[in-house]
PDB file of C-alpha atoms in Angstrom:
ATOM      1  CA  SER H   1      13.818  13.173   3.450  1.00 38.00           C
ATOM      2  CA  THR H   2      11.512  15.869   3.502  1.00 43.00           C
ATOM      3  CA  THR H   3      12.142  17.210  -0.163  1.00 47.00           C
ATOM      4  CA  LEU H   4      10.302  13.887  -1.516  1.00 48.00           C
ATOM      5  CA  ALA H   5       8.432  13.976   0.477  1.00 48.00           C
ATOM      6  CA  SER H   6       7.379  17.862   0.010  1.00 52.00           C
ATOM      7  CA  HIS H   7       6.005  15.701  -3.534  1.00 82.00           C
ATOM      8  CA  TRP H   8       4.212  13.560  -2.208  1.00 88.00           C
ATOM      9  CA  PRO H   9       0.995  14.900  -3.013  1.00 92.00           C
ATOM     10  CA  GLU H  10      -1.969  16.029  -0.064  1.00 94.00           C
ATOM     11  CA  ALA H  11      -5.068  13.709   0.956  1.00 96.00           C
ATOM     12  CA  ARG H  12      -8.303  15.369   0.295  1.00 97.00           C
ATOM     13  CA  LEU H  13      -9.866  14.040   2.878  1.00 97.00           C
ATOM     14  CA  ARG H  14     -13.995  14.470   4.804  1.00 97.00           C
ATOM     15  CA  ILE H  15     -14.358  14.109   7.978  1.00 96.00           C
ATOM     16  CA  LEU H  16     -17.313  11.975   9.071  1.00 95.00           C
ATOM     17  CA  ALA H  17     -18.091  12.884  13.338  1.00 93.00           C
ATOM     18  CA  SER H  18     -20.157  13.095  15.958  1.00 90.00           C
ATOM     19  CA  ASP H  19     -19.382  17.379  16.221  1.00 92.00           C
ATOM     20  CA  GLU H  20     -17.858  19.719  14.208  1.00 93.00           C
ATOM     21  CA  ARG H  21     -15.762  20.743  16.616  1.00 94.00           C
ATOM     22  CA  SER H  22     -14.524  17.050  16.913  1.00 92.00           C
ATOM     23  CA  ALA H  23     -13.636  16.856  12.702  1.00 94.00           C
ATOM     24  CA  ALA H  24     -11.834  20.255  13.200  1.00 95.00           C
ATOM     25  CA  ASP H  25      -9.782  19.250  15.752  1.00 94.00           C
ATOM     26  CA  LEU H  26      -8.597  16.146  13.795  1.00 94.00           C
ATOM     27  CA  ALA H  27      -7.371  17.750  10.974  1.00 95.00           C
ATOM     28  CA  GLU H  28      -6.111  19.719  12.892  1.00 95.00           C
ATOM     29  CA  GLU H  29      -4.084  17.016  13.995  1.00 95.00           C
ATOM     30  CA  LEU H  30      -3.730  15.017  10.033  1.00 96.00           C
ATOM     31  CA  THR H  31      -0.335  15.635   8.178  1.00 95.00           C
ATOM     32  CA  GLY H  32      -1.026  15.891   4.416  1.00 95.00           C
ATOM     33  CA  ILE H  33      -4.706  17.160   3.786  1.00 96.00           C
ATOM     34  CA  SER H  34      -6.410  19.062   3.018  1.00 96.00           C
ATOM     35  CA  ARG H  35     -10.094  18.984   4.011  1.00 96.00           C
ATOM     36  CA  VAL H  36     -13.498  18.980   1.224  1.00 96.00           C
ATOM     37  CA  ALA H  37     -17.331  19.656   2.751  1.00 92.00           C
ATOM     38  CA  GLU H  38     -19.993  16.831   1.914  1.00 88.00           C
ATOM     39  CA  GLY H  39     -20.708  16.919  -1.812  1.00 88.00           C
ATOM     40  CA  GLU H  40     -16.427  18.225  -2.459  1.00 93.00           C
ATOM     41  CA  ASP H  41     -14.736  15.401  -3.943  1.00 95.00           C
ATOM     42  CA  ALA H  42     -12.770  13.593  -2.076  1.00 96.00           C
ATOM     43  CA  ASP H  43     -10.364  10.825  -1.778  1.00 96.00           C
ATOM     44  CA  LEU H  44     -10.176   9.580   1.710  1.00 97.00           C
ATOM     45  CA  ILE H  45     -13.528   9.615   3.754  1.00 97.00           C
ATOM     46  CA  LEU H  46     -13.483   8.657   7.704  1.00 96.00           C
ATOM     47  CA  ASP H  47     -15.933   7.552   9.278  1.00 95.00           C
ATOM     48  CA  LEU H  48     -15.800   8.719  12.497  1.00 93.00           C
ATOM     49  CA  ARG H  49     -18.528   6.968  14.600  1.00 93.00           C
ATOM     50  CA  ALA H  50     -17.970   3.279  12.426  1.00 94.00           C
ATOM     51  CA  ARG H  51     -14.185   3.560  13.279  1.00 94.00           C
ATOM     52  CA  GLN H  52     -13.547   3.261   8.466  1.00 95.00           C
ATOM     53  CA  ALA H  53     -12.117   4.982   6.449  1.00 96.00           C
ATOM     54  CA  ILE H  54     -13.709   4.639   2.748  1.00 95.00           C
ATOM     55  CA  SER H  55     -11.860   5.683  -0.599  1.00 94.00           C
ATOM     56  CA  GLY H  56     -13.787   7.974  -2.446  1.00 91.00           C
ATOM     57  CA  GLN H  57     -15.547   5.654  -4.838  1.00 90.00           C
ATOM     58  CA  GLY H  58     -17.093   3.744  -1.199  1.00 90.00           C
ATOM     59  CA  ASP H  59     -14.430   0.322  -0.598  1.00 90.00           C
ATOM     60  CA  VAL H  60     -13.546   0.411   3.009  1.00 92.00           C
ATOM     61  CA  LEU H  61      -9.946   0.465   3.162  1.00 94.00           C
ATOM     62  CA  ALA H  62      -9.725  -0.298   6.734  1.00 94.00           C
ATOM     63  CA  ARG H  63     -11.874  -0.778   9.618  1.00 92.00           C
ATOM     64  CA  ASP H  64     -11.687  -0.951  13.503  1.00 91.00           C
ATOM     65  CA  LEU H  65      -9.124   2.482  12.842  1.00 90.00           C
ATOM     66  CA  VAL H  66      -7.314   3.121  16.629  1.00 89.00           C
ATOM     67  CA  ARG H  67      -6.493   7.249  16.357  1.00 85.00           C
ATOM     68  CA  PRO H  68      -2.226   6.961  15.548  1.00 86.00           C
ATOM     69  CA  ALA H  69      -3.379   4.627  12.369  1.00 91.00           C
ATOM     70  CA  LEU H  70      -5.681   7.795  10.998  1.00 95.00           C
ATOM     71  CA  GLN H  71      -2.214   9.080   9.976  1.00 95.00           C
ATOM     72  CA  THR H  72      -0.732   6.013   8.776  1.00 95.00           C
ATOM     73  CA  LEU H  73      -3.631   5.631   7.214  1.00 94.00           C
ATOM     74  CA  ILE H  74      -3.655   8.847   5.503  1.00 96.00           C
ATOM     75  CA  ASP H  75       0.022   8.250   4.799  1.00 95.00           C
ATOM     76  CA  LYS H  76      -0.478   5.171   2.517  1.00 95.00           C
ATOM     77  CA  TRP H  77      -2.585   6.726   0.307  1.00 95.00           C
ATOM     78  CA  ARG H  78      -0.072   9.830  -0.329  1.00 95.00           C
ATOM     79  CA  GLY H  79       2.306   7.347  -0.924  1.00 94.00           C
ATOM     80  CA  LEU H  80       0.235   5.337  -3.203  1.00 94.00           C
ATOM     81  CA  GLU H  81      -0.598   8.387  -5.330  1.00 93.00           C
ATOM     82  CA  LYS H  82       3.127   8.842  -5.484  1.00 91.00           C
ATOM     83  CA  LEU H  83       3.781   4.785  -7.529  1.00 91.00           C
ATOM     84  CA  LYS H  84       1.267   5.889  -9.036  1.00 87.00           C
ATOM     85  CA  PHE H  85       2.743   8.750 -11.023  1.00 81.00           C
ATOM     86  CA  GLU H  86       6.472   6.833 -10.359  1.00 76.00           C
ATOM     87  CA  ARG H  87       5.233   3.207 -11.877  1.00 66.00           C
ATOM     88  CA  LEU H  88       5.414   5.285 -16.035  1.00 58.00           C
ATOM     89  CA  GLY H  89       6.959   2.493 -17.618  1.00 62.00           C
ATOM     90  CA  ASP H  90       8.017  -1.274 -17.519  1.00 74.00           C
ATOM     91  CA  ARG H  91       5.540  -2.254 -15.249  1.00 87.00           C
ATOM     92  CA  LEU H  92       4.900  -6.573 -13.539  1.00 92.00           C
ATOM     93  CA  THR H  93       1.527  -7.722 -13.991  1.00 92.00           C
ATOM     94  CA  MET H  94      -0.507  -8.340 -11.095  1.00 93.00           C
ATOM     95  CA  ARG H  95      -3.886 -10.828 -10.152  1.00 93.00           C
ATOM     96  CA  VAL H  96      -5.738 -12.048  -7.029  1.00 93.00           C
ATOM     97  CA  LEU H  97      -6.524 -14.959  -7.880  1.00 93.00           C
ATOM     98  CA  PRO H  98      -8.983 -16.613  -7.369  1.00 92.00           C
ATOM     99  CA  ASN H  99     -10.728 -13.040  -8.241  1.00 90.00           C
ATOM    100  CA  ASP H 100     -10.718 -10.184  -7.959  1.00 86.00           C
ATOM    101  CA  GLY H 101     -13.988  -8.844  -5.338  1.00 89.00           C
ATOM    102  CA  THR H 102     -13.820  -9.516  -1.678  1.00 90.00           C
ATOM    103  CA  HIS H 103     -12.866 -12.356   0.329  1.00 91.00           C
ATOM    104  CA  ARG H 104     -13.694 -12.860   4.027  1.00 92.00           C
ATOM    105  CA  GLN H 105     -11.548 -14.008   6.414  1.00 90.00           C
ATOM    106  CA  GLY H 106     -10.865 -17.552   6.435  1.00 92.00           C
ATOM    107  CA  GLU H 107     -10.913 -17.667   2.922  1.00 93.00           C
ATOM    108  CA  GLU H 108      -8.332 -18.975   0.907  1.00 93.00           C
ATOM    109  CA  MET H 109      -6.303 -16.607  -1.977  1.00 92.00           C
ATOM    110  CA  ALA H 110      -3.728 -16.517  -3.314  1.00 92.00           C
ATOM    111  CA  PHE H 111      -1.393 -12.980  -5.672  1.00 90.00           C
ATOM    112  CA  GLU H 112       0.839 -13.563  -9.455  1.00 93.00           C
ATOM    113  CA  ILE H 113       3.207 -11.801 -10.328  1.00 94.00           C
ATOM    114  CA  ASP H 114       3.838 -11.852 -13.625  1.00 91.00           C
ATOM    115  CA  ASP H 115       6.317 -10.008 -16.392  1.00 90.00           C
ATOM    116  CA  ILE H 116       8.675 -10.192 -14.957  1.00 93.00           C
ATOM    117  CA  ARG H 117      12.060  -9.130 -17.563  1.00 92.00           C
ATOM    118  CA  LEU H 118      14.442  -8.402 -15.104  1.00 93.00           C
ATOM    119  CA  PRO H 119      16.559 -10.846 -12.211  1.00 95.00           C
ATOM    120  CA  TYR H 120      16.284  -9.527  -8.470  1.00 95.00           C
ATOM    121  CA  LEU H 121      12.525  -9.911  -7.088  1.00 95.00           C
ATOM    122  CA  VAL H 122      11.147  -8.036  -3.576  1.00 96.00           C
ATOM    123  CA  PHE H 123       7.342  -7.530  -2.184  1.00 94.00           C
ATOM    124  CA  PHE H 124       5.821  -6.259  -0.101  1.00 96.00           C
ATOM    125  CA  SER H 125       2.021  -5.398   1.500  1.00 94.00           C
ATOM    126  CA  LEU H 126       0.582  -2.335   2.920  1.00 95.00           C
ATOM    127  CA  ALA H 127      -2.899  -3.371   4.806  1.00 92.00           C
ATOM    128  CA  GLY H 128      -5.506  -0.458   5.370  1.00 89.00           C
ATOM    129  CA  ASP H 129      -4.743   0.650   8.403  1.00 89.00           C
ATOM    130  CA  GLY H 130      -0.066   0.795   6.526  1.00 92.00           C
ATOM    131  CA  THR H 131       0.975  -2.119   7.867  1.00 92.00           C
ATOM    132  CA  LEU H 132       4.099  -3.232   6.044  1.00 95.00           C
ATOM    133  CA  ASN H 133       4.351  -7.380   5.773  1.00 93.00           C
ATOM    134  CA  PHE H 134       7.351  -8.696   3.951  1.00 95.00           C
ATOM    135  CA  HIS H 135       6.429 -11.963   1.491  1.00 92.00           C
ATOM    136  CA  TYR H 136      10.109 -11.717  -0.702  1.00 92.00           C
ATOM    137  CA  PRO H 137      12.215 -12.219  -0.786  1.00 93.00           C
ATOM    138  CA  LEU H 138      12.073 -15.343   2.874  1.00 91.00           C
ATOM    139  CA  PRO H 139      15.499 -16.298   3.237  1.00 90.00           C
ATOM    140  CA  ASP H 140      15.594 -19.908   2.012  1.00 92.00           C
ATOM    141  CA  ASP H 141      14.119 -18.375  -1.691  1.00 91.00           C
ATOM    142  CA  PRO H 142      17.006 -18.067  -3.992  1.00 89.00           C
ATOM    143  CA  GLU H 143      18.651 -15.262  -4.824  1.00 87.00           C
ATOM    144  CA  THR H 144      17.571 -14.231  -8.652  1.00 93.00           C
ATOM    145  CA  LEU H 145      14.948 -15.868 -10.378  1.00 92.00           C
ATOM    146  CA  PRO H 146      14.809 -17.122 -13.832  1.00 90.00           C
ATOM    147  CA  PRO H 147      13.331 -15.031 -16.530  1.00 83.00           C
ATOM    148  CA  GLY H 148       9.560 -15.465 -17.187  1.00 86.00           C
ATOM    149  CA  GLN H 149       8.745 -16.950 -14.061  1.00 89.00           C
ATOM    150  CA  PRO H 150       5.590 -16.200 -12.301  1.00 93.00           C
ATOM    151  CA  VAL H 151       6.238 -15.744  -8.413  1.00 92.00           C
ATOM    152  CA  LYS H 152       2.648 -16.571  -6.784  1.00 91.00           C
ATOM    153  CA  VAL H 153       1.685 -16.276  -2.660  1.00 88.00           C
ATOM    154  CA  ALA H 154      -1.472 -18.144  -1.408  1.00 90.00           C
ATOM    155  CA  PHE H 155      -2.700 -17.119   2.372  1.00 86.00           C
ATOM    156  CA  LYS H 156      -5.698 -16.992   4.139  1.00 89.00           C
ATOM    157  CA  VAL H 157      -7.491 -14.505   4.201  1.00 88.00           C
ATOM    158  CA  THR H 158      -7.327 -12.859   8.731  1.00 84.00           C
ATOM    159  CA  PRO H 159      -7.548  -9.132   9.933  1.00 82.00           C
ATOM    160  CA  PRO H 160      -7.478  -6.874  10.252  1.00 80.00           C
ATOM    161  CA  TYR H 161      -9.277  -6.016   7.467  1.00 87.00           C
ATOM    162  CA  GLY H 162      -9.597  -3.740   4.715  1.00 90.00           C
ATOM    163  CA  ALA H 163      -7.758  -2.280   1.564  1.00 93.00           C
ATOM    164  CA  ASP H 164      -4.067  -4.061   1.390  1.00 92.00           C
ATOM    165  CA  HIS H 165      -2.261  -3.127  -1.118  1.00 94.00           C
ATOM    166  CA  ILE H 166       1.395  -5.492  -3.102  1.00 94.00           C
ATOM    167  CA  ILE H 167       3.984  -3.693  -3.738  1.00 95.00           C
ATOM    168  CA  ALA H 168       6.600  -5.240  -6.102  1.00 95.00           C
ATOM    169  CA  VAL H 169      10.259  -4.203  -7.443  1.00 95.00           C
ATOM    170  CA  ALA H 170      12.126  -6.328 -10.249  1.00 94.00           C
ATOM    171  CA  SER H 171      15.479  -5.226 -10.540  1.00 94.00           C
ATOM    172  CA  ASP H 172      18.662  -5.689 -12.521  1.00 93.00           C
ATOM    173  CA  GLN H 173      21.018  -5.759 -10.222  1.00 93.00           C
ATOM    174  CA  SER H 174      20.136  -6.485  -6.350  1.00 93.00           C
ATOM    175  CA  LEU H 175      17.990  -5.549  -4.391  1.00 95.00           C
ATOM    176  CA  GLY H 176      19.919  -6.419  -1.090  1.00 94.00           C
ATOM    177  CA  GLU H 177      19.469  -2.586   0.878  1.00 95.00           C
ATOM    178  CA  LEU H 178      16.048  -2.613  -0.313  1.00 96.00           C
ATOM    179  CA  THR H 179      15.090  -5.729   0.670  1.00 97.00           C
ATOM    180  CA  ALA H 180      17.396  -5.266   4.440  1.00 96.00           C
ATOM    181  CA  LEU H 181      15.172  -2.125   4.889  1.00 97.00           C
ATOM    182  CA  LEU H 182      11.761  -3.441   4.095  1.00 98.00           C
ATOM    183  CA  ARG H 183      12.100  -6.798   6.297  1.00 97.00           C
ATOM    184  CA  SER H 184      12.674  -4.660   9.318  1.00 98.00           C
ATOM    185  CA  LEU H 185      10.032  -2.833   9.384  1.00 98.00           C
ATOM    186  CA  ASP H 186       7.706  -5.552   8.657  1.00 97.00           C
ATOM    187  CA  GLY H 187       5.361  -5.613  10.835  1.00 95.00           C
ATOM    188  CA  LYS H 188       5.469  -1.544  11.681  1.00 96.00           C
ATOM    189  CA  PRO H 189       3.766   1.134  10.542  1.00 94.00           C
ATOM    190  CA  ALA H 190       5.547   2.246   8.189  1.00 95.00           C
ATOM    191  CA  PRO H 191       4.175   3.817   4.709  1.00 96.00           C
ATOM    192  CA  ARG H 192       5.495   6.141   4.272  1.00 94.00           C
ATOM    193  CA  PRO H 193      10.196   5.616   4.680  1.00 96.00           C
ATOM    194  CA  ALA H 194       9.208   1.883   2.901  1.00 97.00           C
ATOM    195  CA  VAL H 195       7.815   3.944   0.284  1.00 95.00           C
ATOM    196  CA  GLU H 196      10.472   6.621  -0.361  1.00 94.00           C
ATOM    197  CA  ALA H 197      13.282   3.374  -0.485  1.00 95.00           C
ATOM    198  CA  VAL H 198      11.242   2.200  -3.498  1.00 95.00           C
ATOM    199  CA  ILE H 199      11.088   5.555  -5.102  1.00 92.00           C
ATOM    200  CA  ALA H 200      15.078   5.162  -4.760  1.00 91.00           C
ATOM    201  CA  ALA H 201      15.673   2.279  -5.863  1.00 91.00           C
ATOM    202  CA  ILE H 202      13.114   2.493  -9.074  1.00 87.00           C
ATOM    203  CA  ARG H 203      15.506   4.882  -9.465  1.00 86.00           C
ATOM    204  CA  GLN H 204      18.548   3.639 -10.915  1.00 84.00           C
ATOM    205  CA  GLY H 205      19.636   1.117 -12.276  1.00 80.00           C
ATOM    206  CA  ARG H 206      16.364  -0.845 -14.436  1.00 87.00           C
ATOM    207  CA  ARG H 207      13.226  -1.187 -12.816  1.00 90.00           C
ATOM    208  CA  GLN H 208       9.868  -3.077 -13.250  1.00 92.00           C
ATOM    209  CA  LEU H 209       7.355  -1.866 -10.865  1.00 93.00           C
ATOM    210  CA  GLY H 210       3.347  -3.053  -9.988  1.00 93.00           C
ATOM    211  CA  LEU H 211       0.951  -1.915  -8.280  1.00 93.00           C
ATOM    212  CA  GLN H 212      -3.059  -4.899  -6.647  1.00 93.00           C
ATOM    213  CA  GLY H 213      -4.523  -3.428  -4.362  1.00 92.00           C
ATOM    214  CA  LEU H 214      -7.102  -6.650  -2.537  1.00 91.00           C
ATOM    215  CA  TYR H 215      -9.352  -6.264  -0.394  1.00 91.00           C
ATOM    216  CA  THR H 216     -10.969  -8.440   2.391  1.00 90.00           C
ATOM    217  CA  ALA H 217     -12.906  -8.132   4.791  1.00 88.00           C
ATOM    218  CA  PRO H 218     -15.040 -10.274   7.793  1.00 87.00           C
TER     219      PRO H 218
END
């Protein structure tokens, strides 16, 4: 909904292009940004020549970017910032195994969610380009979890590479509606509807929210 979206933070964006005209045209097309110049603090840097997005801290967030993914990537950044404001209070503990460095193609890795004190859990991830991947609960998973039992998901590193962010919600009441929506968005570039649905869910009842980034590269 626009009311919710209008309170999303703006991304300070630096655009590296072969010429100013291309950069200015792109800045016109994108929403939710304020363009910053070289030397000014940026949240995101789009390098059009290298087809990469880089964080203000220098991490590669997404590679091999195509034009439609640029807006999705910005929406993902804004959504994560919005969730950070919402996360004050009860948090889930999340960790990347074996470590939180950069993981390479084909490597086996896992993430674990801990300190789950509420019985209903849902989690998904947003890839570097904003594509949603739904992880839990799958049809065979139990409807509720025993308190205090960590949940671990193992997988192999595959493209797209960059920064994936895992978003988890635990609740004292069924998250069926949120689960159904997220499952319907699986495989789609959908950070905005996903984050808005998470925010709507965590404003009802008792909730725990977790956010965790993981970095992959070829």
